[in-house]
Amino acid sequence: MSFLDAGIEFAFSFDQLYDRLQSMPAPIRLRELIRTIRTARTQAEEREMIQKECAAIRSSFREEDHTYRCRNVAKLLYMHMLGYPAHFGQLECLKLIASQKFTDKRIGYLGAMLLLDERQDVHLLMTNCIKNDLNHSTQYVQGLALCTLGCMGSAEMCRDLAGEVEKLLKTSNSYLRKKAALCAVHVIRKVPELMEMFLPATKNLLSEKNHGVLHTSVVLLTEMCERSPDMLAHFRKNEKLVPQLVRILKNLIMSGYSPEHDVSGISDPFLQVRILRLLRILGRNDDDSSEAMNDILAQVATNTETSKNVGNAILYETVLTIMDIKSESGLRVLAINILGRFLLNNDKNIRYVALTSLLKTVQTDHNAVQRHRSTIVDCLKDLDVSIKRRAMELSFALVNGNNIRGMMKELLHFLDSCDPEFKADCASGIFLAAEKYAPSKRWHIDTIMRVLTTAGSYVRDDCVPNLIQLITNSVEIHSYTVQRLYKALLDDISQQPLVQVSSWCIGEYGDLLVSGQCEEEEPIQVTEDEVLDVLEGLLASNLSSPVTRGYALTAVMKLSTRFSSVNRIKKVVSVYGSSIDVELQQRAVEYNALFKKYDHMRSALLERMPIMEKTATNGPTEMVQTNGEAEPSGLESKHPPSITQPASQANDLLDLLGGNDVAPVIQTTPAAKPASAGGELLDLLGDLSLSGDPAPQVPVSQPSFLLDGVSSQPLFNDVAAGIPPMTAYNKNGLKIEFTFERSNTNPNIAIITIHASNHTETEMTNFVFQAAVPKTFQLQLLSPSSNVIPALNQGAVTQVIKILNPQKHQLRMRIKLTYTHKGSPLQDLAEVNSFPPQSWQ
Amino acid sequence: MYVLPVPQMRFLLLFSRQGKLRLQKWFTPLVERERKKVVRDMTLMVLGRPPRSCNFLHWKDLKVVYKRYASLYFCCGLDDKDNELLALEVLHRYVELLDKYFGNVCELDIIFNFEKAYFILDEFLMGGEVQETSKVTVAKSIEASDMLQETMEEYMSKPAF
């Protein structure tokens, strides 16, 4: 082509282009766009198409094209549903609403409901349009306006337009009246103060024949009654709403087949349910109203067809109403029986709903619900997860002293087979129930064992200390318990809570284990070495958590006073003295120290645990919460917040804290006795020999209080403070003298230093001094200077006692002395009474 | 989601088995971001249900009722005190209305005529409450509205959209 020809070609095509620009083709139609977008094979392709179309739409909007505005907004709404931004269409929706064309309005209002929300000010621009449309000559336009206002009207819009809505509520046009009623509901929800203005219009709403109006009127009345007690009272008394509703309901039930409103043979179930709901509100806490609706409720409950969901929906609402109003007992039983029948229904939705409702009523109508217990328990085997969960919760609510054995069998079976998501809750529930209703200690232990072996790894952490406490307190079956736990350990060491409880028990009762005696079942023969093998295995195993290892090591240590193979234990302990795990290392080092330097204290420290004080009886969570807080029931309030966490207590006692500071204090204050002024000195030191005798409850509290502000070393050696010393004990060559100081920081504290001297020819070794005071006092014993009292008064063992005496009672003390003299172990008890007054006043 | 004193339906969603949203009706004010989250959560939860479960779920403080019709899931969020069995009836009624209008309705009808699905819904529910309990009346209202629209279109001699 020549240069000139090309130029002419170019000129022609330019003309064509110009022509085309003058008359842009119409924007593509909605359905076509949808079809096109659906052909996209990838997300990227779809995005490209959408972007292209959005650009076209945007330019169309810019040109203020009102012919195709509707089409463009419709397309925008489709793209919005796919998840693409469409905010640039908001104003266009407003323009559509303002248009005179019905089609425009329809799409405009739809767009407004989808794209606008009341938090943006732009929605207020609709208000005027809506106001105009509420007064439009075409009812369908009015309907659009009412619908939009009733769905998304903001508080300001509602305030502006409430008057229009109220007008329409009084119209005879049922199409508009029903919409106005629901619009009024929305207005009231947004601006409750406007409720009053709708009151007059409600006057004869219920005399309507039109079901639509009836239904929405009932909704409106429900809204008003729920929100305002005054309205409720007004409608009860002045308007006599209950008889009207009863009449309408009766007509619905009794009337013949009405094809327009029939659903599976039931006439207008939606209306029936709403009426029942309104009756519930009217009958709540009102005897007269409740009585007036009694008959109709019974009628609905007995006559409603139950083969389909629709009938059951009505029955369900009826049951809810019966349970909520002041119904007579016969009616309540009827309601619960309906729920019982629901439980047997094939439809799992119905079963689910029944379980949920029963759960709500189990507190108030416990006996009635009990009658359906076996059906409820059967639901534990249901396939549906939601039903199983409800059934489990309900089962726990139904457990009591009479059915505990049977229920527990079912619940344990459930625990075996249920999904992991249930196991933790189920285990906790079982523990709680067992604690409340256990028929015997052995049953209790067996149940716990069963839970630990089947769901051990799902058990909550706080269960371990609780179980340990329970085991400790079940004194008569210690050997049975430890034997069962030992056998469980042989089977499986992977479940940490089980392993922890077992280790603790073996450490505590290992002597019973190897003794070859057992009360409840055939005793197993097991040697000390076998036991130690198991514990060492736990220490070495990868399956054991650090906490578990700690338990195992402590257990090994405790066995040093119960077994004879002390050397082996010493070896184990020293090996772990260089463990990487800091906690384990610390324990091992301290235990080593116990062997080396404080061997004389070892037996006392590792003694059998006393029975521990229980705080609340509400099971696991309660125990954890009482840590240092509210006063435990039964204990005297003079104590500082007494902590009774068994397992950690046990470990704390054995923690020597470097051996310098605090020796464990043994206090003796049996729980149930009231405080008396210095009165009964109870058998204090008798409680100190705690080798398995069922001793009275002995709380073991932490001796932290007395350290407040006072150093652990006796600083106040100023004898010139003037309190005379005294001889507390002098027998068999052992003399113990007390010297006194008063604390400068706390006037209630007296500091006694004992000086133990020996004027025999042989030294006294393994000397241990113990003391106990009446319950209004508190005592803290620091560690002695030594446990060997040299012969012939060549030295004295000193030890510091701190006494807290807030009530300023006369100080009395019982002391227990243990020592070895001339090869034989000796022990003596004495009472020390004649304290100088300045030491305690 | 905030607590309302009177139980009320909060939202109604339709989505496909692949999780594509086909209709969203909100009865309480939520911003776009919150709506998207609800849709995401509902889709995940409902589609993740094992085959023979019951039709009720718990989500936050709401009851969720859902039912599958062919390839579409109908899902609504209710207050905890609402009657979920009745909600199933509400969903069923809506499907019946759609079926009457489209004649053997299927998902494609809803996709290509989503605006009609909204119009029908707006004649049946308002503010989460049932507005008309008669199938016939709803059908008649829609028909009449459509006529109004068609008249316009005839006048314009081209389809509106």
PDB file of C-alpha atoms in Angstrom, chain A residues 162-323:
ATOM      1  CA  ALA A 162     -42.047   6.801  63.219  1.00  0.00           C
ATOM      2  CA  GLY A 163     -45.080   8.996  62.657  1.00  0.00           C
ATOM      3  CA  GLU A 164     -45.534   7.713  59.119  1.00  0.00           C
ATOM      4  CA  VAL A 165     -45.238   4.149  60.294  1.00  0.00           C
ATOM      5  CA  GLU A 166     -47.812   4.749  62.976  1.00  0.00           C
ATOM      6  CA  LYS A 167     -50.207   6.138  60.397  1.00  0.00           C
ATOM      7  CA  LEU A 168     -49.815   3.072  58.248  1.00  0.00           C
ATOM      8  CA  LEU A 169     -50.390   0.836  61.224  1.00  0.00           C
ATOM      9  CA  LYS A 170     -53.928   2.110  61.335  1.00  0.00           C
ATOM     10  CA  THR A 171     -54.715   1.584  57.690  1.00  0.00           C
ATOM     11  CA  SER A 172     -57.239  -0.966  56.617  1.00  0.00           C
ATOM     12  CA  ASN A 173     -54.975  -2.231  53.864  1.00  0.00           C
ATOM     13  CA  SER A 174     -53.740  -5.479  55.343  1.00  0.00           C
ATOM     14  CA  TYR A 175     -50.756  -5.628  53.002  1.00  0.00           C
ATOM     15  CA  LEU A 176     -49.485  -2.383  54.432  1.00  0.00           C
ATOM     16  CA  ARG A 177     -50.690  -2.962  57.941  1.00  0.00           C
ATOM     17  CA  LYS A 178     -48.661  -6.127  58.441  1.00  0.00           C
ATOM     18  CA  LYS A 179     -45.534  -4.460  57.101  1.00  0.00           C
ATOM     19  CA  ALA A 180     -46.122  -1.402  59.250  1.00  0.00           C
ATOM     20  CA  ALA A 181     -46.412  -3.627  62.309  1.00  0.00           C
ATOM     21  CA  LEU A 182     -43.005  -5.194  61.738  1.00  0.00           C
ATOM     22  CA  CYS A 183     -41.568  -1.824  60.861  1.00  0.00           C
ATOM     23  CA  ALA A 184     -42.875  -0.577  64.195  1.00  0.00           C
ATOM     24  CA  VAL A 185     -41.115  -3.501  65.866  1.00  0.00           C
ATOM     25  CA  HIS A 186     -37.875  -2.335  64.333  1.00  0.00           C
ATOM     26  CA  VAL A 187     -38.491   1.246  65.387  1.00  0.00           C
ATOM     27  CA  ILE A 188     -39.082   0.141  68.947  1.00  0.00           C
ATOM     28  CA  ARG A 189     -35.917  -1.944  68.902  1.00  0.00           C
ATOM     29  CA  LYS A 190     -33.922   1.038  67.765  1.00  0.00           C
ATOM     30  CA  VAL A 191     -35.639   3.713  69.831  1.00  0.00           C
ATOM     31  CA  PRO A 192     -37.460   2.089  72.743  1.00  0.00           C
ATOM     32  CA  GLU A 193     -38.793   5.446  73.934  1.00  0.00           C
ATOM     33  CA  LEU A 194     -41.060   5.592  70.903  1.00  0.00           C
ATOM     34  CA  MET A 195     -43.015   2.572  72.074  1.00  0.00           C
ATOM     35  CA  GLU A 196     -45.752   4.683  73.611  1.00  0.00           C
ATOM     36  CA  MET A 197     -46.793   6.253  70.346  1.00  0.00           C
ATOM     37  CA  PHE A 198     -47.741   2.908  68.847  1.00  0.00           C
ATOM     38  CA  LEU A 199     -49.997   1.956  71.714  1.00  0.00           C
ATOM     39  CA  PRO A 200     -53.250   3.434  70.395  1.00  0.00           C
ATOM     40  CA  ALA A 201     -52.776   1.732  67.037  1.00  0.00           C
ATOM     41  CA  THR A 202     -52.613  -1.661  68.694  1.00  0.00           C
ATOM     42  CA  LYS A 203     -56.158  -1.346  69.972  1.00  0.00           C
ATOM     43  CA  ASN A 204     -57.907  -3.661  67.602  1.00  0.00           C
ATOM     44  CA  LEU A 205     -55.031  -5.373  65.862  1.00  0.00           C
ATOM     45  CA  LEU A 206     -56.089  -8.745  67.143  1.00  0.00           C
ATOM     46  CA  SER A 207     -59.558  -8.537  65.752  1.00  0.00           C
ATOM     47  CA  GLU A 208     -58.140  -8.780  62.257  1.00  0.00           C
ATOM     48  CA  LYS A 209     -58.948 -11.819  60.206  1.00  0.00           C
ATOM     49  CA  ASN A 210     -55.913 -11.580  58.003  1.00  0.00           C
ATOM     50  CA  HIS A 211     -53.255 -13.943  59.238  1.00  0.00           C
ATOM     51  CA  GLY A 212     -50.407 -11.779  58.079  1.00  0.00           C
ATOM     52  CA  VAL A 213     -51.663  -8.892  60.157  1.00  0.00           C
ATOM     53  CA  LEU A 214     -52.439 -11.177  63.083  1.00  0.00           C
ATOM     54  CA  HIS A 215     -48.985 -12.661  63.037  1.00  0.00           C
ATOM     55  CA  THR A 216     -47.140  -9.364  62.821  1.00  0.00           C
ATOM     56  CA  SER A 217     -49.424  -7.851  65.444  1.00  0.00           C
ATOM     57  CA  VAL A 218     -48.579 -10.628  67.850  1.00  0.00           C
ATOM     58  CA  VAL A 219     -44.912  -9.947  67.147  1.00  0.00           C
ATOM     59  CA  LEU A 220     -45.427  -6.264  67.861  1.00  0.00           C
ATOM     60  CA  LEU A 221     -47.285  -6.943  71.090  1.00  0.00           C
ATOM     61  CA  THR A 222     -44.578  -9.392  72.141  1.00  0.00           C
ATOM     62  CA  GLU A 223     -41.909  -6.794  71.569  1.00  0.00           C
ATOM     63  CA  MET A 224     -43.771  -4.225  73.619  1.00  0.00           C
ATOM     64  CA  CYS A 225     -44.501  -6.570  76.494  1.00  0.00           C
ATOM     65  CA  GLU A 226     -40.942  -7.886  76.690  1.00  0.00           C
ATOM     66  CA  ARG A 227     -39.469  -4.447  76.779  1.00  0.00           C
ATOM     67  CA  SER A 228     -41.744  -2.666  79.161  1.00  0.00           C
ATOM     68  CA  PRO A 229     -43.256  -4.035  82.369  1.00  0.00           C
ATOM     69  CA  ASP A 230     -45.788  -1.220  82.258  1.00  0.00           C
ATOM     70  CA  MET A 231     -46.921  -2.249  78.821  1.00  0.00           C
ATOM     71  CA  LEU A 232     -47.087  -5.813  80.006  1.00  0.00           C
ATOM     72  CA  ALA A 233     -49.310  -4.896  82.903  1.00  0.00           C
ATOM     73  CA  HIS A 234     -51.462  -2.730  80.656  1.00  0.00           C
ATOM     74  CA  PHE A 235     -52.006  -5.490  78.143  1.00  0.00           C
ATOM     75  CA  ARG A 236     -52.757  -8.028  80.839  1.00  0.00           C
ATOM     76  CA  LYS A 237     -55.317  -6.020  82.680  1.00  0.00           C
ATOM     77  CA  ASN A 238     -56.753  -3.362  80.466  1.00  0.00           C
ATOM     78  CA  GLU A 239     -56.695  -5.005  77.108  1.00  0.00           C
ATOM     79  CA  LYS A 240     -57.419  -8.498  78.373  1.00  0.00           C
ATOM     80  CA  LEU A 241     -54.990  -9.873  75.892  1.00  0.00           C
ATOM     81  CA  VAL A 242     -54.904 -13.394  77.262  1.00  0.00           C
ATOM     82  CA  PRO A 243     -58.527 -14.276  76.528  1.00  0.00           C
ATOM     83  CA  GLN A 244     -58.201 -12.833  73.036  1.00  0.00           C
ATOM     84  CA  LEU A 245     -55.116 -14.898  72.303  1.00  0.00           C
ATOM     85  CA  VAL A 246     -56.671 -18.004  73.768  1.00  0.00           C
ATOM     86  CA  ARG A 247     -59.653 -17.513  71.506  1.00  0.00           C
ATOM     87  CA  ILE A 248     -57.530 -17.102  68.389  1.00  0.00           C
ATOM     88  CA  LEU A 249     -55.432 -20.131  69.240  1.00  0.00           C
ATOM     89  CA  LYS A 250     -58.492 -22.205  69.874  1.00  0.00           C
ATOM     90  CA  ASN A 251     -59.905 -21.253  66.496  1.00  0.00           C
ATOM     91  CA  LEU A 252     -56.718 -22.251  64.801  1.00  0.00           C
ATOM     92  CA  ILE A 253     -56.748 -25.662  66.395  1.00  0.00           C
ATOM     93  CA  MET A 254     -60.419 -26.366  66.077  1.00  0.00           C
ATOM     94  CA  SER A 255     -61.093 -24.916  62.662  1.00  0.00           C
ATOM     95  CA  GLY A 256     -61.160 -27.176  59.681  1.00  0.00           C
ATOM     96  CA  TYR A 257     -58.683 -27.435  56.919  1.00  0.00           C
ATOM     97  CA  SER A 258     -57.563 -24.078  55.628  1.00  0.00           C
ATOM     98  CA  PRO A 259     -55.477 -24.612  52.508  1.00  0.00           C
ATOM     99  CA  GLU A 260     -53.986 -21.174  52.575  1.00  0.00           C
ATOM    100  CA  HIS A 261     -52.324 -21.626  55.934  1.00  0.00           C
ATOM    101  CA  ASP A 262     -51.996 -25.344  56.202  1.00  0.00           C
ATOM    102  CA  VAL A 263     -48.676 -27.008  56.847  1.00  0.00           C
ATOM    103  CA  SER A 264     -48.880 -30.808  57.025  1.00  0.00           C
ATOM    104  CA  GLY A 265     -52.343 -30.715  58.494  1.00  0.00           C
ATOM    105  CA  ILE A 266     -51.653 -27.968  61.003  1.00  0.00           C
ATOM    106  CA  SER A 267     -53.211 -24.590  60.594  1.00  0.00           C
ATOM    107  CA  ASP A 268     -50.745 -21.702  60.522  1.00  0.00           C
ATOM    108  CA  PRO A 269     -48.023 -23.081  62.789  1.00  0.00           C
ATOM    109  CA  PHE A 270     -46.120 -19.790  62.635  1.00  0.00           C
ATOM    110  CA  LEU A 271     -49.010 -17.943  64.182  1.00  0.00           C
ATOM    111  CA  GLN A 272     -49.603 -20.661  66.767  1.00  0.00           C
ATOM    112  CA  VAL A 273     -46.008 -20.503  67.917  1.00  0.00           C
ATOM    113  CA  ARG A 274     -45.993 -16.722  68.179  1.00  0.00           C
ATOM    114  CA  ILE A 275     -49.189 -16.759  70.189  1.00  0.00           C
ATOM    115  CA  LEU A 276     -47.718 -19.355  72.530  1.00  0.00           C
ATOM    116  CA  ARG A 277     -44.672 -17.173  72.979  1.00  0.00           C
ATOM    117  CA  LEU A 278     -46.758 -14.130  73.800  1.00  0.00           C
ATOM    118  CA  LEU A 279     -48.793 -16.182  76.247  1.00  0.00           C
ATOM    119  CA  ARG A 280     -45.554 -17.153  77.929  1.00  0.00           C
ATOM    120  CA  ILE A 281     -44.662 -13.550  78.528  1.00  0.00           C
ATOM    121  CA  LEU A 282     -48.134 -12.710  79.764  1.00  0.00           C
ATOM    122  CA  GLY A 283     -48.302 -15.705  82.072  1.00  0.00           C
ATOM    123  CA  ARG A 284     -44.876 -15.324  83.591  1.00  0.00           C
ATOM    124  CA  ASN A 285     -45.119 -14.549  87.277  1.00  0.00           C
ATOM    125  CA  ASP A 286     -48.836 -13.967  87.017  1.00  0.00           C
ATOM    126  CA  ASP A 287     -51.195 -16.475  88.525  1.00  0.00           C
ATOM    127  CA  ASP A 288     -54.379 -15.222  86.931  1.00  0.00           C
ATOM    128  CA  SER A 289     -53.013 -15.138  83.426  1.00  0.00           C
ATOM    129  CA  SER A 290     -51.399 -18.522  83.888  1.00  0.00           C
ATOM    130  CA  GLU A 291     -54.639 -20.004  85.001  1.00  0.00           C
ATOM    131  CA  ALA A 292     -56.530 -18.492  82.084  1.00  0.00           C
ATOM    132  CA  MET A 293     -54.237 -20.226  79.601  1.00  0.00           C
ATOM    133  CA  ASN A 294     -53.995 -23.539  81.378  1.00  0.00           C
ATOM    134  CA  ASP A 295     -56.670 -25.297  79.351  1.00  0.00           C
ATOM    135  CA  ILE A 296     -55.548 -24.193  75.944  1.00  0.00           C
ATOM    136  CA  LEU A 297     -51.986 -25.208  76.723  1.00  0.00           C
ATOM    137  CA  ALA A 298     -53.120 -28.651  77.780  1.00  0.00           C
ATOM    138  CA  GLN A 299     -55.211 -28.871  74.639  1.00  0.00           C
ATOM    139  CA  VAL A 300     -52.330 -27.937  72.354  1.00  0.00           C
ATOM    140  CA  ALA A 301     -50.020 -30.272  74.207  1.00  0.00           C
ATOM    141  CA  THR A 302     -52.275 -33.276  73.788  1.00  0.00           C
ATOM    142  CA  ASN A 303     -53.821 -32.667  70.378  1.00  0.00           C
ATOM    143  CA  THR A 304     -50.926 -31.554  68.225  1.00  0.00           C
ATOM    144  CA  GLU A 305     -49.838 -34.002  65.601  1.00  0.00           C
ATOM    145  CA  THR A 306     -46.287 -35.127  66.255  1.00  0.00           C
ATOM    146  CA  SER A 307     -45.349 -37.026  63.139  1.00  0.00           C
ATOM    147  CA  LYS A 308     -43.711 -34.068  61.437  1.00  0.00           C
ATOM    148  CA  ASN A 309     -41.296 -31.381  62.497  1.00  0.00           C
ATOM    149  CA  VAL A 310     -43.964 -28.696  62.318  1.00  0.00           C
ATOM    150  CA  GLY A 311     -46.091 -30.299  65.026  1.00  0.00           C
ATOM    151  CA  ASN A 312     -43.069 -30.763  67.214  1.00  0.00           C
ATOM    152  CA  ALA A 313     -42.117 -27.130  66.750  1.00  0.00           C
ATOM    153  CA  ILE A 314     -45.467 -26.176  68.257  1.00  0.00           C
ATOM    154  CA  LEU A 315     -45.114 -28.726  71.054  1.00  0.00           C
ATOM    155  CA  TYR A 316     -41.670 -27.428  71.814  1.00  0.00           C
ATOM    156  CA  GLU A 317     -42.940 -23.892  72.160  1.00  0.00           C
ATOM    157  CA  THR A 318     -45.788 -25.162  74.324  1.00  0.00           C
ATOM    158  CA  VAL A 319     -43.361 -26.924  76.629  1.00  0.00           C
ATOM    159  CA  LEU A 320     -41.263 -23.778  76.933  1.00  0.00           C
ATOM    160  CA  THR A 321     -44.353 -21.793  77.823  1.00  0.00           C
ATOM    161  CA  ILE A 322     -45.604 -24.307  80.370  1.00  0.00           C
ATOM    162  CA  MET A 323     -42.247 -24.371  82.108  1.00  0.00           C
TER     163      MET A 323
END
